[in-house]
Coordinates of C-alpha atoms and ligand atoms in Angstrom, one line a residue:
M1 CA 39.0 136.9 -60.9
D2 CA 39.7 140.6 -60.3
V3 CA 42.6 141.5 -62.5
S4 CA 43.9 144.2 -60.2
G5 CA 47.4 143.3 -59.0
R6 CA 47.4 140.2 -61.3
T7 CA 49.8 139.3 -64.1
V8 CA 48.3 138.6 -67.5
V9 CA 49.3 137.2 -70.8
V10 CA 47.1 138.1 -73.9
T11 CA 47.7 136.3 -77.2
G12 CA 46.6 138.0 -80.4
G13 CA 47.2 141.2 -78.3
A14 CA 48.3 143.4 -81.1
S15 CA 44.8 144.0 -82.5
G16 CA 41.1 143.9 -82.0
I17 CA 39.7 142.1 -78.9
G18 CA 43.2 141.2 -77.7
R19 CA 44.4 144.8 -77.7
A20 CA 41.2 145.9 -76.0
L21 CA 41.7 143.3 -73.3
C22 CA 45.3 144.5 -72.7
L23 CA 44.2 148.1 -72.3
A24 CA 41.2 147.2 -70.1
F25 CA 43.4 145.1 -67.8
A26 CA 46.0 147.9 -67.6
E27 CA 43.2 150.4 -66.7
R28 CA 42.0 148.1 -64.0
G29 CA 45.4 147.9 -62.3
A30 CA 46.9 144.7 -63.6
A31 CA 50.4 144.2 -62.2
G32 CA 51.9 143.2 -65.5
I33 CA 50.8 142.4 -69.0
V34 CA 52.6 140.3 -71.7
V35 CA 51.2 141.3 -75.2
A36 CA 51.9 138.3 -77.5
D37 CA 51.3 138.3 -81.2
L38 CA 52.6 137.1 -84.6
D39 CA 52.8 140.8 -85.4
G40 CA 55.6 141.8 -83.1
R41 CA 55.6 145.4 -84.0
G42 CA 51.8 145.6 -83.3
A43 CA 52.4 143.9 -79.9
E44 CA 55.1 146.5 -79.1
Q45 CA 52.7 149.3 -79.8
V46 CA 50.0 147.8 -77.6
A47 CA 52.6 147.2 -74.8
A48 CA 53.5 150.8 -75.0
E49 CA 49.9 151.9 -74.8
A50 CA 49.4 149.7 -71.7
A51 CA 52.6 151.1 -70.2
A52 CA 51.3 154.6 -70.7
L53 CA 48.3 153.6 -68.5
G54 CA 50.8 152.8 -65.8
C55 CA 51.1 149.0 -66.2
R56 CA 54.4 147.2 -66.6
S57 CA 54.1 145.6 -70.1
V58 CA 56.2 143.6 -72.4
A59 CA 55.7 142.5 -76.0
V60 CA 56.6 139.0 -77.3
T61 CA 56.5 137.9 -80.9
A62 CA 55.0 134.4 -80.9
D63 CA 53.2 132.0 -83.3
M64 CA 50.7 130.3 -81.0
A65 CA 50.5 127.4 -83.5
R66 CA 54.1 126.5 -82.5
E67 CA 54.4 124.8 -79.1
A68 CA 58.0 126.0 -78.8
D69 CA 56.8 129.6 -79.1
V70 CA 54.1 129.0 -76.5
R71 CA 56.5 127.5 -74.1
A72 CA 59.0 130.4 -74.6
L73 CA 56.1 132.9 -74.1
A74 CA 55.1 131.4 -70.8
G75 CA 58.7 131.3 -69.7
R76 CA 59.3 134.9 -70.6
A77 CA 56.1 135.9 -68.7
E78 CA 57.2 134.0 -65.6
A79 CA 60.7 135.4 -65.8
E80 CA 59.4 138.9 -66.2
F81 CA 56.6 138.9 -63.6
G82 CA 57.2 135.7 -61.5
R83 CA 53.9 134.0 -62.3
I84 CA 51.0 134.0 -64.8
D85 CA 47.7 134.6 -63.0
L86 CA 45.5 135.0 -66.1
F87 CA 46.3 133.6 -69.6
C88 CA 44.0 134.9 -72.3
S89 CA 44.4 132.5 -75.3
N90 CA 42.8 134.8 -77.8
A91 CA 44.7 134.6 -81.1
G92 CA 42.5 133.1 -83.8
V93 CA 41.9 133.2 -87.5
I94 CA 39.1 132.6 -90.0
V95 CA 39.2 131.1 -93.5
G96 CA 36.2 130.9 -95.7
G97 CA 35.0 127.8 -97.5
G98 CA 33.7 124.3 -97.0
V99 CA 35.3 120.9 -97.2
E100 CA 37.1 121.9 -100.4
V101 CA 39.4 124.1 -98.3
P102 CA 42.9 122.5 -98.8
D103 CA 44.3 120.3 -96.1
E104 CA 47.2 122.7 -95.5
A105 CA 44.7 125.5 -94.6
W106 CA 42.6 123.1 -92.4
A107 CA 45.8 122.2 -90.6
R108 CA 46.9 125.8 -90.1
I109 CA 43.5 127.0 -88.8
W110 CA 43.3 123.9 -86.5
A111 CA 46.7 124.6 -85.2
I112 CA 45.9 128.3 -84.4
N113 CA 42.3 128.0 -83.3
V114 CA 42.5 124.7 -81.3
Q115 CA 46.0 123.3 -80.8
S116 CA 47.3 126.6 -79.5
H117 CA 44.9 126.4 -76.5
I118 CA 46.2 122.9 -75.8
Y119 CA 49.8 124.2 -75.9
V120 CA 48.8 127.0 -73.6
A121 CA 47.2 124.7 -71.1
R122 CA 50.2 122.4 -71.1
A123 CA 52.5 125.3 -70.5
V124 CA 50.7 127.1 -67.8
L125 CA 48.5 124.6 -65.9
P126 CA 51.3 122.8 -63.9
A127 CA 52.3 126.0 -62.1
M128 CA 48.7 127.1 -61.6
L129 CA 47.7 123.7 -60.2
A130 CA 50.8 123.8 -57.9
R131 CA 49.5 127.1 -56.5
D132 CA 45.8 126.2 -56.6
D133 CA 45.2 129.4 -58.4
G134 CA 45.1 130.7 -62.0
H135 CA 42.7 131.5 -64.7
L136 CA 42.5 130.5 -68.4
L137 CA 40.4 132.5 -70.8
I138 CA 39.9 130.9 -74.2
T139 CA 38.4 133.1 -77.0
A140 CA 36.2 130.9 -79.1
S141 CA 33.2 132.5 -80.8
A142 CA 29.4 132.2 -81.0
A143 CA 30.4 130.1 -84.0
G144 CA 31.6 127.5 -81.5
L145 CA 28.2 127.3 -79.9
L146 CA 26.1 127.6 -83.1
T147 CA 27.9 127.6 -86.5
Q148 CA 29.6 129.9 -89.0
L149 CA 27.8 130.2 -92.3
G150 CA 30.3 130.0 -95.2
S151 CA 33.2 128.7 -93.1
A152 CA 33.4 125.1 -92.1
P153 CA 36.9 125.4 -90.8
Y154 CA 35.9 128.3 -88.4
A155 CA 32.7 126.5 -87.2
V156 CA 34.6 123.2 -86.6
T157 CA 37.6 124.7 -84.9
K158 CA 35.6 127.0 -82.7
H159 CA 33.4 124.2 -81.6
A160 CA 36.5 122.3 -80.6
A161 CA 37.8 125.3 -78.7
V162 CA 34.5 125.4 -76.7
A163 CA 34.8 121.7 -76.1
L164 CA 38.4 122.0 -74.8
A165 CA 37.4 124.9 -72.5
E166 CA 34.5 122.9 -71.1
W167 CA 36.8 119.9 -70.5
L168 CA 39.4 122.0 -68.8
S169 CA 36.8 123.6 -66.5
I170 CA 35.3 120.2 -65.6
T171 CA 38.7 118.6 -65.0
H172 CA 40.5 121.4 -63.2
G173 CA 37.7 123.6 -61.8
A174 CA 37.8 122.0 -58.4
S175 CA 41.5 122.6 -58.1
G176 CA 41.5 126.4 -58.0
I177 CA 41.7 126.8 -61.8
G178 CA 39.1 129.2 -63.4
V179 CA 38.3 128.7 -67.0
S180 CA 36.3 131.1 -69.1
C181 CA 35.2 130.8 -72.7
L182 CA 34.5 134.0 -74.7
C183 CA 31.9 133.6 -77.4
P184 CA 31.1 136.9 -79.2
Q185 CA 29.2 137.4 -82.4
A186 CA 30.3 140.2 -84.7
V187 CA 33.0 142.6 -83.4
T188 CA 34.7 145.3 -85.4
T189 CA 38.3 144.0 -85.6
N190 CA 40.9 143.2 -88.3
L191 CA 40.1 139.5 -88.3
G192 CA 39.8 139.4 -92.1
S193 CA 43.1 140.9 -92.9
T194 CA 45.1 139.5 -90.0
S195 CA 43.8 136.0 -90.9
L196 CA 45.2 136.2 -94.4
R197 CA 48.6 137.0 -93.0
A198 CA 48.5 134.5 -90.1
M199 CA 47.5 131.7 -92.4
D200 CA 50.9 132.2 -94.1
G201 CA 52.7 132.4 -90.8
S202 CA 54.0 135.8 -91.7
T203 CA 55.1 138.1 -88.9
A204 CA 54.7 141.2 -91.0
P205 CA 52.4 144.0 -89.7
S206 CA 48.9 143.4 -90.9
G207 CA 48.1 146.7 -92.5
A208 CA 45.0 146.5 -90.5
N209 CA 41.8 147.7 -92.2
G210 CA 39.5 148.7 -89.5
G211 CA 37.2 145.8 -89.4
T212 CA 35.6 143.1 -91.4
V213 CA 32.4 141.5 -90.1
S214 CA 30.5 138.5 -91.5
R215 CA 26.9 139.3 -92.5
Q216 CA 25.6 136.3 -90.5
A217 CA 27.3 137.4 -87.3
S218 CA 26.3 141.0 -87.7
V219 CA 22.5 140.3 -87.7
D220 CA 22.4 141.0 -84.0
G221 CA 24.6 144.1 -84.1
V222 CA 28.3 144.7 -84.1
L223 CA 30.2 145.4 -80.9
A224 CA 33.4 147.4 -80.5
P225 CA 36.3 145.4 -79.0
E226 CA 36.2 147.7 -75.9
Q227 CA 32.6 146.5 -75.3
V228 CA 33.8 142.9 -75.5
A229 CA 36.7 143.7 -73.1
A230 CA 34.2 145.2 -70.6
C231 CA 32.1 142.0 -70.7
V232 CA 35.3 140.0 -70.1
I233 CA 36.2 142.1 -67.0
E234 CA 32.7 141.6 -65.7
G235 CA 32.6 137.8 -66.5
L236 CA 36.0 137.2 -64.9
A237 CA 34.9 139.1 -61.8
A238 CA 31.8 137.0 -61.6
G239 CA 33.8 133.8 -62.2
R240 CA 31.6 132.9 -65.2
F241 CA 32.6 130.1 -67.6
L242 CA 30.6 131.4 -70.6
I243 CA 31.1 135.1 -71.5
L244 CA 28.5 136.2 -74.1
P245 CA 28.9 139.8 -75.1
H246 CA 25.8 139.3 -77.4
Q247 CA 23.2 138.0 -75.0
E248 CA 21.0 136.7 -77.9
V249 CA 23.5 133.8 -78.3
A250 CA 22.2 132.2 -75.1
T251 CA 18.7 132.1 -76.6
Y252 CA 20.0 130.7 -79.9
E253 CA 22.0 128.0 -78.1
R254 CA 18.9 127.0 -76.1
R255 CA 16.8 126.8 -79.3
R256 CA 19.4 124.7 -81.0
A257 CA 19.4 122.2 -78.0
D258 CA 15.6 122.2 -77.7
D259 CA 14.9 121.4 -81.3
R260 CA 17.9 120.7 -83.6
E261 CA 15.7 120.1 -86.7
R262 CA 14.0 123.4 -86.3
W263 CA 17.2 125.2 -85.6
L264 CA 18.9 123.7 -88.7
A265 CA 15.9 124.7 -90.9
G266 CA 16.1 128.2 -89.6
M267 CA 19.9 128.4 -90.3
R268 CA 19.2 127.2 -93.9
R269 CA 16.7 130.0 -94.3
L270 CA 19.2 132.6 -92.9
Q271 CA 21.9 131.3 -95.2
A272 CA 19.6 131.6 -98.2
R273 CA 18.7 135.1 -97.2
I274 CA 22.3 136.2 -96.7
T275 CA 23.5 134.6 -100.0
G276 CA 20.5 135.9 -101.9
G277 CA 19.3 132.4 -102.6
G278 CA 15.9 132.8 -101.1
Ligands
NAD1 N1 35.9 139.8 -84.8 C1 34.8 139.0 -84.6 O1 33.7 139.3 -85.1 C2 35.0 137.8 -83.7 C3 33.8 137.1 -83.2 C4 34.0 136.0 -82.4 C5 35.2 135.6 -82.1 N2 36.3 136.2 -82.5 C6 37.7 135.7 -82.1 O2 38.3 136.7 -81.4 C7 39.7 136.4 -81.4 C8 40.5 137.7 -81.7 O3 40.2 138.1 -83.0 P1 39.9 139.6 -83.4 O4 38.5 139.6 -83.9 O5 40.2 140.5 -82.3 O6 40.8 139.8 -84.7 P2 42.1 140.7 -85.0 O7 42.5 140.3 -86.3 O8 41.8 142.1 -84.8 O9 43.1 140.1 -83.9 C9 43.7 138.8 -84.0 C10 45.1 138.9 -83.6 O10 45.6 137.5 -83.5 C11 46.9 137.5 -84.1 N3 47.2 136.1 -84.5 C12 46.6 135.4 -85.5 N4 47.2 134.2 -85.6 C13 48.2 134.2 -84.6 C14 49.1 133.2 -84.2 N5 49.2 132.0 -84.9 N6 50.0 133.5 -83.2 C15 49.9 134.7 -82.6 N7 49.0 135.7 -82.9 C16 48.2 135.4 -83.9 C17 46.8 138.5 -85.3 O11 48.1 138.9 -85.7 C18 46.0 139.6 -84.7 O12 46.8 140.6 -84.1 C19 39.9 135.3 -82.5 O13 40.1 134.1 -81.8 C20 38.6 135.3 -83.2 O14 38.3 134.1 -83.8 C21 36.3 137.3 -83.3

């Protein structure tokens, strides 16, 4: 999809990758952008930045973990711009820890990192299918293809997000619906601080801290959100399902599939190196 002349919704649009997507779409002549985020004030700032680039833009405060908010967001976008051509379901959070993470935190990260994409598909697919046209971009992570050392909830929910994106592509790909799945490794964003706030469901501004990056993900280099957005523009134009800003991820995924035992042993060694345990 070429975003020029198209109407776009970006969730998690107030910060990081979502913000960079909004501005890249505005620069490339999108007809309208809806910037959605828990952080309503941050969304308004990004909408103003996109408007300054000449793109009609509106901000919506929404908790993507709540289906009523997702439905209202889709309704607002359609009311404002007539249709949604591209929906970027990008909002996500991370929480550290393993199976000891309390059920409430598992439920919240599941709701944000997985269920939100289901709510989005429910809300926007009927109109897209009726037109035989539309595109859904789901931001998962390289953690959804490989794993996330130190965070079982992130690894599990991002794998589920990839599985959902694949299922949607297989099921609706022949009906004019494009699906893309964005799987970066480390990107300099505010994920650490915004996750703490989003896990509480707070709509207060994040007091963004300029970027936290996991040591595992940063092994292959840390990208700026603008570099990720450029990959998305290119991936959408090429109609690609898997968008990999870090190309190494394709190799790792192949190695994992070729020899799972060897891949697991390698990940154990990497974990020991990172935690200083060997
Ligand atoms: N930063 C990385 O290294 C990295 C790597 C791979 C994937 N990702 C994924 O990229 C996506 C964007 O994250 P980012 O890195 O740009 O972080 P970020 O913190 O800069 O931006 C995330 C935005 O999502 C919003 N958000 C969180 N929960 C929400 C909710 N329930 N409803 C609405 N908005 C909500 C936050 O308020 C924040 O503005 C996430 O899905 C994340 O998992 C990030």
